[in-house]
Amino acid sequence: MDFLPLPAPAATPARVLTIAGSDSGGGAGIQADMRTFALLGVHACVAVTAVTVQNTVGVKSFHEVPAETVAGQMAAVVPDIGIAAAKTGMLASAQIITQVAATWQELELTVPLVVDPVSASMHGDALLASSALDALRDNLFPLATLVTPNLHEVRLLVDIDVIDARSQRAAAIALHALGPRWVLVKGGHLPSTQYSPDLLYDGKDFREYPGQRVATADDHGAGDTLAAATTAALAHGFAVPDAVAFGKRWVTECLRAAYPLGHGHGPVSPLFRLWA
Ligand code: PXL
């Protein structure tokens, strides 16, 4: 597959900002983002939102970072380092979401923003307070270039059960009405054995990304990796449909390279690029 151009040694790479939670198991969250950004030759700045206590079996608990510290991290890096795109992952609470949205506006950021509305781990453990859904819909979605919910998150956000292509379109329309420029309704949890069909919508046209389904139980961090690779492509100036196509190809390769780890679900792996 084609990759993004790597920066020359000692040349400053494209920069992005990830606003996300830490996964102590190293498979999802910030750690997934950093792995993908590094292997795509992108420098990632980080605003940590929460420290999760988890392994490959589940999330035991998490500790939220104070909202003003999240804002402080954003305000420290943006004017100094400069970013070409940003991504949000686990945001934990309504206070953090509200603060991230306010800070985004105070910093007058106009670069692409990918909002992955992380609500739970693959084990079903909550990573977002249920009281935070309003803040996500009202404060952050209108600032987003692209939102990337999975089917569980679609249900929480717009109360639609996606079971087929028709309901996937209905969900895209309902989500787009919340204000993001583009919506990607991910079909990874649909009951297809051959494809993992994602649907992109901008209020006008639907674009389908069939995607080969990779049969593996080691898919921890897949959503984060898709959103991170898409963000990296946006930082390189790709249009949204091309950035999504790139992200989809990248996560498919990472799923093929996923490895077993611990006693639960191993992580998708961008390390394949080291040998590619
Ligand atoms: O994959 C979603 C996700 C995002 N961020 C953190 C996580 C997870 C899933 O477990 O732990 C910190």
Coordinates of N, CA and C in Angstrom, one line a residue, residues 33-196:
D33 N -2.7 5.9 19.3 CA -2.5 7.1 18.5 C -1.0 7.3 18.2
M34 N -0.2 7.3 19.3 CA 1.3 7.6 19.1 C 2.0 6.6 18.2
R35 N 1.6 5.3 18.3 CA 2.2 4.3 17.5 C 1.9 4.6 16.0
T36 N 0.6 4.8 15.7 CA 0.3 5.1 14.3 C 0.9 6.4 13.8
F37 N 0.8 7.5 14.6 CA 1.4 8.7 14.2 C 2.9 8.6 13.9
A38 N 3.6 7.9 14.8 CA 5.0 7.7 14.7 C 5.3 6.9 13.4
L39 N 4.6 5.9 13.2 CA 4.9 5.0 12.0 C 4.4 5.7 10.7
L40 N 3.6 6.7 10.8 CA 3.3 7.5 9.6 C 4.2 8.7 9.5
G41 N 5.2 8.8 10.3 CA 6.1 10.0 10.2 C 5.5 11.3 10.7
V42 N 4.6 11.2 11.6 CA 3.9 12.5 12.1 C 4.3 12.7 13.6
H43 N 4.6 13.9 14.0 CA 4.9 14.2 15.4 C 3.5 14.5 16.1
A44 N 3.3 13.8 17.1 CA 2.0 14.0 17.9 C 2.2 14.7 19.2
C45 N 1.5 15.8 19.4 CA 1.4 16.4 20.7 C 0.3 15.8 21.4
V46 N 0.3 15.8 22.7 CA -0.7 15.1 23.5 C -1.3 16.0 24.6
A47 N -2.7 16.0 24.7 CA -3.4 16.5 25.8 C -4.0 15.3 26.5
V48 N -3.5 14.9 27.6 CA -4.1 13.7 28.3 C -5.3 14.1 29.0
T49 N -6.4 13.3 28.9 CA -7.7 13.5 29.5 C -8.0 12.7 30.7
A50 N -7.4 11.4 30.7 CA -7.7 10.5 31.7 C -6.6 9.4 31.7
V51 N -6.4 8.8 32.9 CA -5.4 7.7 33.0 C -6.3 6.5 33.3
T52 N -6.4 5.6 32.4 CA -7.1 4.3 32.7 C -6.2 3.3 33.3
V53 N -6.9 2.5 34.2 CA -6.2 1.4 34.8 C -6.8 0.1 34.1
Q54 N -6.0 -0.4 33.2 CA -6.5 -1.5 32.4 C -5.4 -2.4 31.9
N55 N -5.9 -3.6 31.5 CA -5.0 -4.6 30.8 C -5.8 -5.1 29.6
T56 N -5.3 -6.3 29.1 CA -6.0 -6.8 27.9 C -7.3 -7.4 28.2
V57 N -7.6 -7.6 29.5 CA -8.9 -8.2 29.9 C -10.0 -7.2 30.2
G58 N -9.7 -6.0 30.6 CA -10.7 -5.0 30.9 C -10.1 -3.8 31.5
V59 N -11.1 -2.8 31.7 CA -10.7 -1.5 32.3 C -11.2 -1.6 33.7
K60 N -10.3 -1.4 34.7 CA -10.6 -1.6 36.1 C -11.2 -0.3 36.6
S61 N -10.6 0.8 36.2 CA -11.0 2.2 36.7 C -10.3 3.2 35.8
F62 N -10.7 4.5 36.0 CA -9.9 5.5 35.4 C -9.9 6.8 36.3
H63 N -8.9 7.6 36.1 CA -8.7 8.8 36.9 C -8.7 10.0 35.9
E64 N -9.7 10.9 36.1 CA -9.8 12.0 35.2 C -8.7 13.1 35.4
V65 N -8.2 13.6 34.4 CA -7.3 14.8 34.5 C -8.2 16.0 34.7
P66 N -7.9 17.0 35.6 CA -8.8 18.2 35.7 C -8.9 18.9 34.3
A67 N -10.1 19.3 34.0 CA -10.4 19.9 32.7 C -9.5 21.1 32.4
E68 N -9.1 21.9 33.5 CA -8.2 23.0 33.2 C -6.8 22.6 32.8
T69 N -6.4 21.4 33.3 CA -5.1 20.8 32.9 C -5.2 20.3 31.4
V70 N -6.3 19.8 31.0 CA -6.5 19.4 29.6 C -6.4 20.6 28.7
A71 N -7.1 21.7 29.1 CA -7.0 22.9 28.4 C -5.6 23.5 28.4
G72 N -4.9 23.4 29.5 CA -3.6 23.9 29.6 C -2.6 23.2 28.7
Q73 N -2.8 21.9 28.5 CA -1.9 21.2 27.6 C -2.1 21.7 26.2
M74 N -3.4 21.9 25.8 CA -3.7 22.3 24.4 C -3.1 23.7 24.2
A75 N -3.3 24.6 25.2 CA -2.9 26.0 25.0 C -1.3 26.1 25.1
A76 N -0.7 25.1 25.7 CA 0.8 25.2 25.8 C 1.4 24.8 24.4
V77 N 0.8 23.7 23.8 CA 1.5 23.2 22.6 C 1.1 23.9 21.3
V78 N -0.2 24.3 21.2 CA -0.6 24.8 19.9 C 0.1 26.1 19.4
P79 N 0.3 27.1 20.2 CA 1.0 28.3 19.7 C 2.5 28.0 19.5
D80 N 3.0 27.2 20.3 CA 4.5 26.9 20.3 C 4.8 26.0 19.1
I81 N 4.1 24.9 19.0 CA 4.6 23.8 18.0 C 3.8 23.9 16.7
G82 N 2.5 24.3 16.8 CA 1.7 24.4 15.6 C 1.2 23.1 15.2
I83 N 0.0 23.0 14.8 CA -0.6 21.7 14.4 C -1.3 21.8 13.1
A84 N -1.4 20.7 12.4 CA -2.0 20.7 11.1 C -3.4 20.0 11.1
A85 N -3.6 19.3 12.2 CA -4.9 18.5 12.4 C -4.9 18.1 13.9
A86 N -6.1 17.7 14.4 CA -6.2 17.2 15.7 C -7.3 16.1 15.8
K87 N -7.2 15.4 16.9 CA -8.1 14.2 17.1 C -8.5 14.2 18.5
T88 N -9.8 13.8 18.8 CA -10.1 13.5 20.2 C -10.5 12.1 20.3
G89 N -10.2 11.5 21.5 CA -10.5 10.1 21.8 C -11.3 10.1 23.1
M90 N -10.9 9.3 24.1 CA -11.6 9.3 25.3 C -11.6 10.7 26.0
L91 N -12.8 11.2 26.3 CA -12.9 12.6 26.9 C -13.5 12.5 28.3
A92 N -14.0 11.4 28.7 CA -14.4 11.0 30.1 C -15.6 11.7 30.6
S93 N -15.6 13.1 30.6 CA -16.7 13.8 31.3 C -17.2 15.0 30.5
A94 N -18.3 15.5 30.9 CA -18.9 16.7 30.3 C -18.0 17.9 30.5
Q95 N -17.4 18.0 31.7 CA -16.5 19.2 32.0 C -15.4 19.2 31.0
I96 N -14.7 18.0 30.8 CA -13.6 18.0 29.9 C -14.0 18.3 28.4
I97 N -15.2 17.8 28.0 CA -15.6 18.1 26.6 C -15.9 19.6 26.5
T98 N -16.6 20.2 27.4 CA -16.9 21.6 27.4 C -15.7 22.4 27.3
Q99 N -14.7 22.0 28.1 CA -13.4 22.8 28.2 C -12.6 22.6 26.9
V100 N -12.6 21.4 26.3 CA -11.9 21.2 25.1 C -12.5 22.0 24.0
A101 N -13.8 22.1 23.9 CA -14.5 22.8 22.9 C -14.2 24.3 23.1
A102 N -14.3 24.8 24.3 CA -14.0 26.2 24.6 C -12.6 26.6 24.2
T103 N -11.7 25.7 24.6 CA -10.3 26.0 24.3 C -10.0 26.0 22.8
W104 N -10.6 25.1 22.1 CA -10.4 25.0 20.6 C -10.8 26.4 20.0
Q105 N -11.9 26.9 20.5 CA -12.4 28.2 20.0 C -11.5 29.4 20.4
E106 N -11.0 29.3 21.7 CA -10.2 30.4 22.2 C -8.9 30.4 21.4
L107 N -8.4 29.3 21.0 CA -7.1 29.2 20.3 C -7.3 29.5 18.8
E108 N -8.6 29.7 18.4 CA -9.0 30.0 17.1 C -8.5 29.0 16.1
L109 N -8.6 27.7 16.5 CA -8.1 26.7 15.6 C -9.0 26.5 14.4
T110 N -8.5 26.3 13.2 CA -9.3 26.1 12.0 C -8.8 24.9 11.3
V111 N -7.9 24.1 11.9 CA -7.4 22.9 11.2 C -8.4 21.8 11.4
P112 N -8.3 20.7 10.6 CA -9.3 19.6 10.7 C -9.3 19.0 12.1
L113 N -10.5 18.7 12.6 CA -10.7 18.1 13.9 C -11.5 16.8 13.7
V114 N -10.9 15.7 14.1 CA -11.5 14.4 14.0 C -12.0 14.0 15.4
V115 N -13.3 13.8 15.6 CA -13.8 13.5 16.9 C -14.3 12.0 16.9
D116 N -13.5 11.2 17.6 CA -13.9 9.8 17.8 C -14.6 9.7 19.1
P117 N -16.0 9.6 19.1 CA -16.7 9.7 20.3 C -16.7 8.5 21.2
V118 N -15.5 8.2 21.7 CA -15.2 7.0 22.5 C -16.2 7.0 23.7
S119 N -16.9 5.9 23.9 CA -17.8 5.8 25.0 C -17.6 4.6 25.9
A120 N -17.0 3.6 25.3 CA -16.8 2.4 26.1 C -15.6 1.6 25.5
S121 N -15.0 0.7 26.3 CA -13.9 -0.1 25.8 C -14.6 -1.3 25.1
M122 N -13.8 -2.1 24.4 CA -14.3 -3.2 23.7 C -14.9 -4.3 24.6
H123 N -14.5 -4.2 25.9 CA -15.1 -5.1 26.9 C -16.4 -4.6 27.4
G124 N -16.8 -3.4 27.0 CA -18.1 -2.8 27.5 C -17.9 -1.9 28.7
D125 N -16.7 -1.7 29.1 CA -16.5 -0.8 30.3 C -16.6 0.7 29.9
A126 N -17.3 1.4 30.7 CA -17.6 2.8 30.3 C -16.3 3.7 30.4
L127 N -16.2 4.5 29.3 CA -15.0 5.5 29.3 C -15.6 6.9 29.2
L128 N -16.9 7.0 29.2 CA -17.5 8.4 29.1 C -18.7 8.4 30.0
A129 N -18.9 9.4 30.8 CA -20.0 9.5 31.7 C -21.3 9.7 30.8
S130 N -22.4 9.0 31.2 CA -23.6 9.2 30.3 C -24.1 10.6 30.3
S131 N -23.8 11.4 31.4 CA -24.2 12.8 31.4 C -23.4 13.6 30.4
A132 N -22.4 13.0 29.8 CA -21.5 13.8 28.9 C -22.0 13.8 27.4
L133 N -23.0 13.0 27.1 CA -23.5 12.9 25.7 C -24.0 14.3 25.2
D134 N -24.7 15.0 26.0 CA -25.2 16.4 25.6 C -24.0 17.3 25.2
A135 N -23.0 17.3 26.0 CA -21.8 18.1 25.8 C -21.2 17.7 24.4
L136 N -21.1 16.4 24.2 CA -20.5 15.9 23.0 C -21.3 16.4 21.8
R137 N -22.6 16.2 21.9 CA -23.5 16.6 20.7 C -23.5 18.1 20.6
D138 N -23.7 18.9 21.7 CA -23.9 20.3 21.6 C -22.7 21.1 21.4
N139 N -21.6 20.7 22.1 CA -20.4 21.6 22.1 C -19.3 21.2 21.1
L140 N -19.1 19.8 21.0 CA -17.9 19.4 20.3 C -18.3 19.0 18.8
F141 N -19.4 18.4 18.6 CA -19.8 17.9 17.3 C -19.8 19.1 16.3
P142 N -20.3 20.3 16.7 CA -20.4 21.4 15.7 C -19.0 21.9 15.3
L143 N -18.0 21.6 16.1 CA -16.6 22.0 15.7 C -15.9 20.9 14.9
A144 N -16.5 19.7 14.7 CA -15.8 18.6 14.1 C -15.8 18.7 12.6
T145 N -14.6 18.4 12.0 CA -14.6 18.1 10.6 C -15.2 16.8 10.3
L146 N -14.9 15.8 11.2 CA -15.3 14.4 11.0 C -15.6 13.8 12.3
V147 N -16.7 13.1 12.4 CA -17.0 12.3 13.6 C -17.0 10.8 13.2
T148 N -16.5 9.9 14.0 CA -16.3 8.5 13.6 C -16.9 7.5 14.6
P149 N -18.2 7.6 14.9 CA -18.8 6.7 15.9 C -18.9 5.2 15.4
N150 N -18.8 4.3 16.3 CA -19.1 2.9 16.0 C -20.6 2.7 16.3
L151 N -21.1 1.5 16.1 CA -22.6 1.3 16.2 C -23.1 1.5 17.6
H152 N -22.3 1.1 18.6 CA -22.7 1.4 19.9 C -22.8 2.9 20.2
E153 N -21.9 3.6 19.7 CA -21.9 5.1 20.0 C -23.0 5.7 19.2
V154 N -23.3 5.2 18.0 CA -24.5 5.7 17.2 C -25.8 5.6 18.1
R155 N -25.9 4.4 18.7 CA -27.1 4.2 19.5 C -27.2 5.2 20.6
L156 N -26.1 5.4 21.3 CA -26.1 6.4 22.4 C -26.4 7.8 22.0
L157 N -25.8 8.2 20.8 CA -25.9 9.6 20.4 C -27.2 9.9 19.7
V158 N -27.7 9.0 18.9 CA -29.0 9.4 18.1 C -30.0 8.3 18.2
D159 N -29.8 7.3 19.1 CA -30.9 6.4 19.4 C -31.3 5.6 18.1
I160 N -30.4 5.3 17.3 CA -30.7 4.5 16.1 C -29.9 3.2 16.2
D161 N -30.6 2.0 16.0 CA -30.0 0.7 15.9 C -29.6 0.5 14.5
V162 N -28.3 0.5 14.2 CA -27.8 0.2 12.8 C -27.7 -1.3 12.7
I163 N -28.6 -1.8 11.8 CA -28.5 -3.3 11.5 C -28.3 -3.6 10.1
D164 N -28.4 -2.6 9.2 CA -28.2 -2.8 7.7 C -27.8 -1.5 7.1
A165 N -27.7 -1.5 5.7 CA -27.2 -0.4 5.0 C -28.2 0.8 5.2
R166 N -29.5 0.4 5.2 CA -30.6 1.5 5.3 C -30.5 2.2 6.6
S167 N -30.4 1.5 7.7 CA -30.3 2.2 9.0 C -29.0 2.9 9.2
Q168 N -28.0 2.4 8.5 CA -26.7 3.1 8.6 C -26.8 4.5 7.9
R169 N -27.5 4.6 6.8 CA -27.7 5.9 6.2 C -28.6 6.8 7.1
A170 N -29.6 6.2 7.7 CA -30.5 7.0 8.6 C -29.6 7.6 9.8
A171 N -28.7 6.8 10.3 CA -27.8 7.2 11.4 C -26.9 8.3 10.9
A172 N -26.4 8.2 9.7 CA -25.5 9.2 9.2 C -26.2 10.5 9.0
I173 N -27.4 10.5 8.6 CA -28.2 11.7 8.4 C -28.5 12.4 9.8
A174 N -28.9 11.6 10.8 CA -29.2 12.1 12.1 C -27.9 12.7 12.8
L175 N -26.8 12.0 12.6 CA -25.5 12.5 13.2 C -25.1 13.8 12.5
H176 N -25.2 13.8 11.2 CA -24.8 15.0 10.4 C -25.6 16.2 10.9
A177 N -26.9 16.0 11.3 CA -27.7 17.1 11.7 C -27.2 17.7 13.0
L178 N -26.3 17.1 13.7 CA -25.7 17.6 15.0 C -24.6 18.6 14.7
G179 N -24.2 18.7 13.5 CA -23.2 19.8 13.2 C -21.9 19.5 12.6
P180 N -21.4 18.2 12.6 CA -20.1 18.0 12.0 C -20.2 18.1 10.5
R181 N -19.0 18.4 9.9 CA -19.0 18.6 8.4 C -19.2 17.2 7.8
W182 N -18.5 16.2 8.3 CA -18.6 14.8 7.8 C -18.9 13.8 8.9
V183 N -19.6 12.7 8.6 CA -19.8 11.7 9.5 C -19.4 10.4 8.9
L184 N -18.6 9.6 9.7 CA -18.3 8.2 9.3 C -18.9 7.2 10.2
V185 N -20.0 6.6 9.7 CA -20.7 5.5 10.6 C -19.9 4.2 10.3
K186 N -19.2 3.8 11.3 CA -18.4 2.6 11.1 C -19.2 1.3 11.3
G187 N -19.0 0.4 10.3 CA -19.8 -0.8 10.3 C -19.0 -2.1 10.8
G188 N -18.0 -1.8 11.5 CA -17.2 -3.0 12.0 C -18.0 -3.9 12.9
H189 N -19.0 -3.4 13.5 CA -19.8 -4.3 14.4 C -21.1 -4.9 13.7
L190 N -21.2 -4.7 12.4 CA -22.3 -5.3 11.6 C -22.0 -6.8 11.4
P191 N -23.0 -7.6 11.3 CA -22.8 -9.0 11.2 C -22.4 -9.5 9.8
S192 N -21.4 -8.9 9.2 CA -20.9 -9.4 7.9 C -19.6 -10.2 8.2
T193 N -19.3 -11.2 7.5 CA -18.1 -12.0 7.7 C -17.0 -11.5 6.7
Q194 N -17.5 -10.9 5.6 CA -16.5 -10.6 4.5 C -16.1 -9.2 4.5
Y195 N -17.0 -8.3 4.9 CA -16.7 -6.8 4.8 C -17.0 -6.2 6.1
S196 N -16.3 -5.0 6.3 CA -16.6 -4.2 7.4 C -17.0 -2.8 6.9

